[in-house]
Coordinates of N, CA and C in Angstrom, one line a residue:
X11 N 0.8 -1.2 0.0 CA 0.0 0.0 0.0 C 0.9 1.3 0.0
X12 N 2.0 1.2 0.7 CA 2.8 2.4 0.7 C 3.3 2.8 -0.6
X13 N 3.7 1.9 -1.5 CA 4.1 2.2 -2.8 C 3.0 2.8 -3.6
X14 N 1.8 2.3 -3.5 CA 0.7 2.8 -4.2 C 0.4 4.2 -3.8
X15 N 0.3 4.4 -2.5 CA 0.1 5.8 -1.9 C 1.1 6.8 -2.5
X16 N 2.4 6.4 -2.4 CA 3.5 7.2 -2.9 C 3.3 7.6 -4.4
X17 N 3.0 6.6 -5.2 CA 2.8 6.8 -6.6 C 1.6 7.7 -6.9
X18 N 0.5 7.5 -6.2 CA -0.7 8.3 -6.4 C -0.5 9.7 -5.9
X19 N 0.2 9.9 -4.8 CA 0.5 11.2 -4.3 C 1.4 12.0 -5.2
X20 N 2.4 11.3 -5.8 CA 3.2 11.9 -6.8 C 2.4 12.4 -8.0
X21 N 1.4 11.6 -8.4 CA 0.5 12.0 -9.4 C -0.3 13.3 -9.1
X22 N -0.7 13.4 -7.8 CA -1.5 14.6 -7.4 C -0.6 15.8 -7.5
X23 N 0.7 15.7 -7.0 CA 1.6 16.8 -7.0 C 1.8 17.2 -8.5
X24 N 2.0 16.3 -9.4 CA 2.2 16.6 -10.8 C 1.0 17.3 -11.4
X25 N -0.2 16.8 -11.1 CA -1.4 17.5 -11.6 C -1.5 18.9 -11.0
X26 N -1.2 19.1 -9.8 CA -1.3 20.5 -9.2 C -0.3 21.4 -9.9
X27 N 1.0 20.9 -10.1 CA 2.0 21.7 -10.8 C 1.6 22.0 -12.2
X28 N 1.1 21.0 -12.9 CA 0.8 21.2 -14.4 C -0.4 22.1 -14.6
X29 N -1.5 21.8 -13.8 CA -2.8 22.4 -14.1 C -2.9 23.8 -13.5
X30 N -2.1 24.1 -12.4 CA -2.4 25.3 -11.6 C -1.2 26.3 -11.8
X31 N -0.3 26.1 -12.7 CA 0.8 27.0 -12.8 C 0.5 28.5 -12.9
X32 N -0.5 28.8 -13.8 CA -0.9 30.2 -13.9 C -1.5 30.7 -12.6
X33 N -2.3 29.9 -11.9 CA -2.9 30.3 -10.7 C -1.8 30.6 -9.6
X34 N -0.8 29.7 -9.6 CA 0.3 29.9 -8.6 C 1.0 31.3 -8.9
X35 N 1.2 31.6 -10.2 CA 1.9 32.8 -10.5 C 1.0 34.0 -10.1
X36 N -0.3 34.0 -10.4 CA -1.2 35.1 -10.0 C -1.2 35.2 -8.5
X37 N -1.3 34.1 -7.8 CA -1.4 34.1 -6.3 C -0.1 34.6 -5.7
X38 N 1.0 34.2 -6.3 CA 2.3 34.6 -5.7 C 2.5 36.1 -5.9
X39 N 2.0 36.7 -7.1 CA 2.1 38.1 -7.3 C 1.3 38.9 -6.2
X40 N 0.1 38.3 -5.9 CA -0.7 39.0 -4.9 C -0.1 39.0 -3.5
X41 N 0.5 37.8 -3.1 CA 1.2 37.8 -1.9 C 2.4 38.6 -1.8
X42 N 3.2 38.7 -2.9 CA 4.4 39.5 -3.0 C 4.0 41.0 -2.9
X43 N 2.9 41.4 -3.4 CA 2.4 42.8 -3.2 C 2.3 43.1 -1.8
X44 N 1.7 42.2 -1.0 CA 1.5 42.4 0.4 C 2.9 42.5 1.1
X45 N 3.8 41.6 0.8 CA 5.1 41.6 1.4 C 5.8 42.9 1.1
X46 N 5.8 43.3 -0.1 CA 6.6 44.5 -0.6 C 6.0 45.8 0.0
X47 N 4.7 45.8 0.2 CA 4.0 47.0 0.7 C 3.9 47.0 2.2
X48 N 4.5 46.0 2.9 CA 4.4 45.9 4.4 C 3.0 45.5 4.8
X49 N 2.2 44.9 4.0 CA 0.9 44.4 4.4 C 1.1 43.1 5.1
X50 N 0.0 42.5 5.4 CA 0.0 41.2 6.2 C -0.6 40.2 5.3
X51 N -0.1 39.0 5.4 CA -0.7 37.8 4.7 C -1.4 37.0 5.8
X52 N -2.7 37.0 5.7 CA -3.5 36.3 6.7 C -3.9 34.9 6.1
X53 N -3.8 33.9 6.9 CA -4.1 32.5 6.5 C -5.2 31.9 7.4
X54 N -6.1 31.2 6.7 CA -7.2 30.6 7.4 C -7.3 29.2 6.9
X55 N -7.1 28.2 7.7 CA -7.3 26.8 7.4 C -8.4 26.1 8.1
X56 N -9.2 25.4 7.4 CA -10.4 24.8 7.9 C -10.1 23.3 8.2
X57 N -10.4 22.9 9.4 CA -10.2 21.5 9.8 C -8.8 21.1 9.7
X58 N -8.5 20.0 8.9 CA -7.1 19.5 8.8 C -6.2 20.5 8.0
X59 N -6.8 21.5 7.4 CA -6.0 22.5 6.7 C -5.3 23.5 7.6
X60 N -5.6 23.3 8.9 CA -4.8 24.1 9.9 C -3.3 23.7 9.8
X61 N -3.0 22.6 9.2 CA -1.6 22.2 8.9 C -0.9 23.3 8.1
X62 N -1.6 23.9 7.2 CA -1.0 25.0 6.4 C -0.8 26.2 7.2
X63 N -1.7 26.5 8.1 CA -1.6 27.7 9.0 C -0.3 27.4 9.9
X64 N -0.2 26.2 10.4 CA 0.9 25.9 11.3 C 2.3 26.1 10.5
X65 N 2.3 25.6 9.3 CA 3.5 25.7 8.5 C 3.8 27.2 8.2
X66 N 2.8 27.9 7.9 CA 3.0 29.4 7.6 C 3.5 30.2 8.8
X67 N 3.0 29.8 10.0 CA 3.3 30.5 11.2 C 4.6 30.0 11.8
X68 N 4.9 28.8 11.8 CA 6.0 28.2 12.6 C 7.0 27.4 11.7
X69 N 6.8 27.3 10.4 CA 7.7 26.6 9.6 C 9.1 27.2 9.5
X70 N 10.0 26.4 8.9 CA 11.4 26.8 8.9 C 11.6 28.0 7.9
X71 N 10.8 28.1 6.9 CA 11.0 29.2 5.9 C 9.6 29.9 5.7
X72 N 9.4 30.8 6.7 CA 8.2 31.6 6.7 C 8.3 32.8 5.8
X73 N 7.1 33.1 5.3 CA 7.0 34.4 4.6 C 6.9 35.5 5.6
X74 N 7.3 36.7 5.3 CA 7.2 37.8 6.3 C 5.8 38.2 6.5
X75 N 5.5 38.7 7.7 CA 4.2 39.3 8.0 C 3.0 38.3 7.8
X76 N 3.2 37.1 8.3 CA 2.1 36.1 8.2 C 1.4 36.0 9.5
X77 N 0.1 36.0 9.5 CA -0.7 35.9 10.7 C -1.9 35.0 10.4
X78 N -2.4 34.4 11.5 CA -3.7 33.7 11.4 C -4.8 34.7 11.2
X79 N -5.8 34.4 10.3 CA -6.8 35.3 10.0 C -7.6 35.8 11.2
X80 N -7.7 37.1 11.3 CA -8.6 37.8 12.1 C -9.3 38.8 11.2
X81 N -10.5 38.5 10.9 CA -11.3 39.2 9.9 C -11.4 40.7 10.3
X82 N -11.3 41.0 11.5 CA -11.4 42.4 11.9 C -10.1 43.2 11.8
X83 N -9.0 42.6 11.5 CA -7.7 43.2 11.3 C -7.4 43.5 9.9
X84 N -8.1 42.8 9.0 CA -7.7 42.9 7.6 C -8.0 44.2 6.9
X85 N -7.0 44.7 6.2 CA -7.1 46.0 5.4 C -6.9 45.7 4.0
X86 N -7.1 46.7 3.1 CA -6.9 46.5 1.7 C -5.5 46.3 1.3
X87 N -4.5 46.6 2.2 CA -3.1 46.4 1.9 C -2.7 44.9 2.1
X88 N -3.6 44.1 2.8 CA -3.4 42.8 3.1 C -3.9 41.8 2.1
X89 N -3.5 40.5 2.2 CA -3.9 39.5 1.4 C -4.4 38.3 2.3
X90 N -5.3 37.5 1.8 CA -5.8 36.4 2.6 C -5.8 35.1 1.8
X91 N -5.3 34.1 2.5 CA -5.3 32.7 1.9 C -6.3 31.9 2.7
X92 N -7.3 31.3 2.0 CA -8.3 30.4 2.7 C -8.0 29.0 2.1
X93 N -7.9 28.1 3.0 CA -7.6 26.7 2.6 C -8.7 25.8 3.2
X94 N -9.3 25.0 2.3 CA -10.3 24.0 2.8 C -10.2 22.8 1.9
X95 N -10.7 21.7 2.4 CA -10.7 20.4 1.7 C -11.3 20.5 0.3
X96 N -12.6 21.0 0.3 CA -13.3 21.1 -0.9 C -13.8 22.6 -1.1
X97 N -14.0 22.9 -2.4 CA -14.5 24.3 -2.7 C -15.9 24.6 -2.2
X98 N -16.6 23.5 -1.8 CA -18.0 23.7 -1.4 C -18.1 23.9 0.1
X99 N -17.0 24.1 0.9 CA -17.1 24.3 2.3 C -17.8 25.6 2.6
X100 N -18.9 25.5 3.4 CA -19.7 26.6 3.7 C -19.0 27.7 4.4
X101 N -18.1 27.3 5.4 CA -17.4 28.3 6.2 C -16.4 29.1 5.3
X102 N -15.7 28.4 4.4 CA -14.8 29.0 3.5 C -15.5 30.0 2.6
X103 N -16.7 29.6 2.1 CA -17.5 30.5 1.2 C -17.9 31.7 2.0
X104 N -18.4 31.5 3.2 CA -18.9 32.6 4.0 C -17.8 33.7 4.2
X105 N -16.6 33.2 4.6 CA -15.5 34.1 4.8 C -15.0 34.8 3.5
X106 N -15.0 34.0 2.4 CA -14.6 34.6 1.2 C -15.6 35.7 0.7
X107 N -16.9 35.5 0.9 CA -17.9 36.5 0.6 C -17.7 37.7 1.4
X108 N -17.4 37.6 2.7 CA -17.2 38.7 3.5 C -16.0 39.5 3.1
X109 N -14.9 38.8 2.7 CA -13.7 39.5 2.3 C -13.9 40.2 0.9
X110 N -14.7 39.6 0.1 CA -15.0 40.2 -1.2 C -15.8 41.5 -1.0
X111 N -16.7 41.5 -0.1 CA -17.5 42.7 0.2 C -16.6 43.8 0.7
X112 N -15.5 43.4 1.4 CA -14.6 44.4 1.9 C -13.5 44.8 0.9
X113 N -13.5 44.3 -0.3 CA -12.5 44.5 -1.4 C -11.1 44.0 -1.0
X114 N -11.1 42.9 -0.3 CA -9.8 42.3 0.1 C -9.4 41.2 -0.9
X115 N -8.2 41.3 -1.4 CA -7.7 40.3 -2.3 C -7.5 39.0 -1.6
X116 N -8.1 38.0 -2.2 CA -8.2 36.7 -1.5 C -7.8 35.5 -2.4
X117 N -7.1 34.6 -1.9 CA -6.7 33.4 -2.6 C -7.4 32.2 -1.9
X118 N -7.9 31.3 -2.7 CA -8.5 30.1 -2.2 C -7.7 28.9 -2.6
X119 N -7.7 27.9 -1.8 CA -7.0 26.7 -2.1 C -7.8 25.5 -1.6
X120 N -8.3 24.7 -2.5 CA -9.2 23.6 -2.2 C -9.4 22.7 -3.4
X121 N -9.9 21.6 -3.2 CA -10.2 20.7 -4.4 C -11.5 21.1 -5.0
X122 N -11.5 21.2 -6.3 CA -12.8 21.6 -7.0 C -13.6 20.3 -7.2
X123 N -14.8 20.3 -6.8 CA -15.7 19.2 -7.1 C -16.9 19.7 -7.8
X124 N -17.5 18.9 -8.6 CA -18.6 19.3 -9.4 C -19.8 19.7 -8.5
X125 N -20.3 20.8 -8.7 CA -21.3 21.3 -7.8 C -22.1 22.4 -8.6
X126 N -23.4 22.4 -8.4 CA -24.3 23.3 -9.1 C -24.4 24.6 -8.3
X127 N -24.2 24.6 -7.1 CA -24.3 25.8 -6.3 C -23.0 26.6 -6.3
X128 N -23.0 27.8 -5.7 CA -21.8 28.6 -5.7 C -20.7 27.9 -4.8
X129 N -19.5 28.2 -5.2 CA -18.4 27.6 -4.4 C -17.3 28.7 -4.1
X130 N -16.3 28.3 -3.4 CA -15.2 29.2 -3.0 C -14.6 29.8 -4.2
X131 N -14.6 29.1 -5.3 CA -14.0 29.7 -6.5 C -14.7 30.9 -7.0
X132 N -16.0 31.0 -6.7 CA -16.8 32.2 -7.1 C -16.5 33.5 -6.3
X133 N -15.8 33.3 -5.1 CA -15.6 34.5 -4.2 C -14.2 34.8 -4.0
X134 N -13.3 34.2 -4.6 CA -11.9 34.5 -4.4 C -11.3 35.1 -5.7
X135 N -10.2 35.8 -5.6 CA -9.6 36.4 -6.8 C -8.7 35.4 -7.5
X136 N -8.1 34.5 -6.8 CA -7.3 33.4 -7.4 C -7.7 32.1 -6.7
X137 N -7.9 31.0 -7.4 CA -8.1 29.8 -6.7 C -7.1 28.7 -7.2
X138 N -6.5 28.0 -6.3 CA -5.6 26.9 -6.6 C -6.3 25.6 -6.3
X139 N -6.5 24.7 -7.3 CA -7.2 23.4 -7.2 C -6.2 22.4 -6.6
X140 N -6.5 21.8 -5.5 CA -5.6 20.8 -4.9 C -5.7 19.4 -5.6
X141 N -6.6 19.3 -6.6 CA -6.7 18.1 -7.5 C -6.8 16.8 -6.7
X142 N -7.5 16.8 -5.6 CA -7.7 15.6 -4.8 C -9.2 15.4 -4.6
X143 N -9.8 14.5 -5.4 CA -11.3 14.4 -5.5 C -11.7 13.1 -4.7
X144 N -10.9 12.1 -4.6 CA -11.2 10.9 -3.9 C -10.0 10.3 -3.2
X145 N -10.2 9.3 -2.4 CA -9.1 8.6 -1.7 C -8.3 8.0 -2.8
X146 N -7.0 7.8 -2.5 CA -6.0 7.4 -3.5 C -5.8 5.9 -3.6
X147 N -5.9 5.1 -2.5 CA -5.4 3.7 -2.6 C -6.6 2.8 -2.6
X148 N -6.7 2.0 -3.7 CA -7.8 1.0 -3.8 C -7.5 -0.2 -2.8
X149 N -8.6 -0.7 -2.2 CA -8.5 -1.9 -1.3 C -9.0 -3.1 -2.0
X150 N -8.8 -4.2 -1.4 CA -9.2 -5.5 -2.0 C -10.7 -5.6 -2.2
X151 N -11.5 -4.9 -1.4 CA -13.0 -5.0 -1.5 C -13.5 -3.9 -2.5
X152 N -12.6 -3.2 -3.2 CA -13.0 -2.2 -4.1 C -13.2 -0.8 -3.6
X153 N -13.2 -0.6 -2.3 CA -13.3 0.8 -1.8 C -11.9 1.4 -1.9
X154 N -11.8 2.7 -1.5 CA -10.5 3.4 -1.6 C -10.3 4.0 -0.2
X155 N -9.0 4.1 0.2 CA -8.6 4.8 1.4 C -7.5 5.7 1.1
X156 N -7.2 6.6 2.1 CA -6.1 7.5 2.0 C -6.4 8.8 1.2
X157 N -6.9 9.8 2.0 CA -7.3 11.0 1.4 C -6.4 12.1 2.0
X158 N -5.2 12.3 1.5 CA -4.2 13.2 2.1 C -4.3 14.6 1.7
X159 N -5.5 15.2 2.0 CA -5.8 16.6 1.6 C -4.8 17.6 2.2
X160 N -4.4 17.4 3.5 CA -3.4 18.3 4.1 C -2.1 18.3 3.4
X161 N -1.7 17.1 3.0 CA -0.4 16.9 2.3 C -0.4 17.7 0.9
X162 N -1.5 17.5 0.2 CA -1.7 18.2 -1.1 C -1.7 19.8 -0.8
X163 N -2.3 20.2 0.2 CA -2.4 21.6 0.5 C -1.0 22.1 1.0
X164 N -0.3 21.4 1.7 CA 1.1 21.8 2.1 C 2.0 21.9 0.9
X165 N 1.9 20.9 0.0 CA 2.7 21.0 -1.3 C 2.3 22.3 -2.0
X166 N 1.0 22.6 -2.1 CA 0.6 23.8 -2.8 C 1.1 25.1 -2.1
X167 N 1.0 25.0 -0.8 CA 1.5 26.2 0.0 C 3.0 26.4 -0.2
X168 N 3.8 25.4 -0.1 CA 5.2 25.5 -0.3 C 5.5 26.0 -1.7
X169 N 4.8 25.5 -2.7 CA 5.0 26.0 -4.1 C 4.7 27.5 -4.2
X170 N 3.6 27.9 -3.6 CA 3.2 29.3 -3.6 C 4.2 30.1 -2.8
X171 N 4.7 29.7 -1.7 CA 5.6 30.4 -0.9 C 7.0 30.6 -1.6
X172 N 7.4 29.6 -2.3 CA 8.7 29.7 -3.1 C 8.5 30.7 -4.2
X173 N 7.4 30.6 -4.9 CA 7.2 31.6 -6.0 C 7.1 33.0 -5.5
X174 N 6.5 33.2 -4.3 CA 6.3 34.5 -3.7 C 7.7 35.0 -3.3
X175 N 8.5 34.2 -2.7 CA 9.9 34.6 -2.3 C 10.7 35.0 -3.5
X176 N 10.5 34.3 -4.6 CA 11.3 34.6 -5.9 C 10.9 35.9 -6.4
X177 N 9.6 36.3 -6.4 CA 9.1 37.6 -6.9 C 9.6 38.7 -6.0
X178 N 9.6 38.5 -4.7 CA 10.0 39.5 -3.7 C 11.5 39.7 -3.9
X179 N 12.3 38.7 -4.1 CA 13.8 38.8 -4.3 C 14.1 39.6 -5.6
X180 N 13.3 39.4 -6.6 CA 13.5 40.1 -7.9 C 13.2 41.6 -7.7
X181 N 12.2 41.9 -6.8 CA 11.9 43.3 -6.6 C 13.0 44.0 -5.8
X182 N 13.6 43.3 -4.9 CA 14.6 43.9 -4.0 C 15.8 44.1 -4.8

């Protein structure tokens, strides 16, 4: 099972890299604007996506001026990153709507699933698809297990942080 999980996870990383390259560039530019203008990058992770918040706040290579989201502190000089498992998460949508009403540049990070109602994608300026729609490892009885959404989000976050750092370095 370990080999299958590793192979499948590598496939998820490759899909994220290939399909979301333009979104990473746009999101990195938005975050770099906040860094360069001494704004704050606020991050909000829902459920297991708190792993991204922990990495952003306490990781070895943090971006400058990163804070956990406090909706009452955000100004138009700031940027917000909202991370949820799926784009249909009601809490993520509610927060994104509120930020949109305040004209705050917002980045969403979640897996896009087919849905007829409004999603996080509809309320953020840039959305990065985590490309994880189902569990990765098939079992003997035909079911699937292993849904590493936080790992996919951490990969996307690190990719975004590296691109942001590169843009900031070019500016300096």
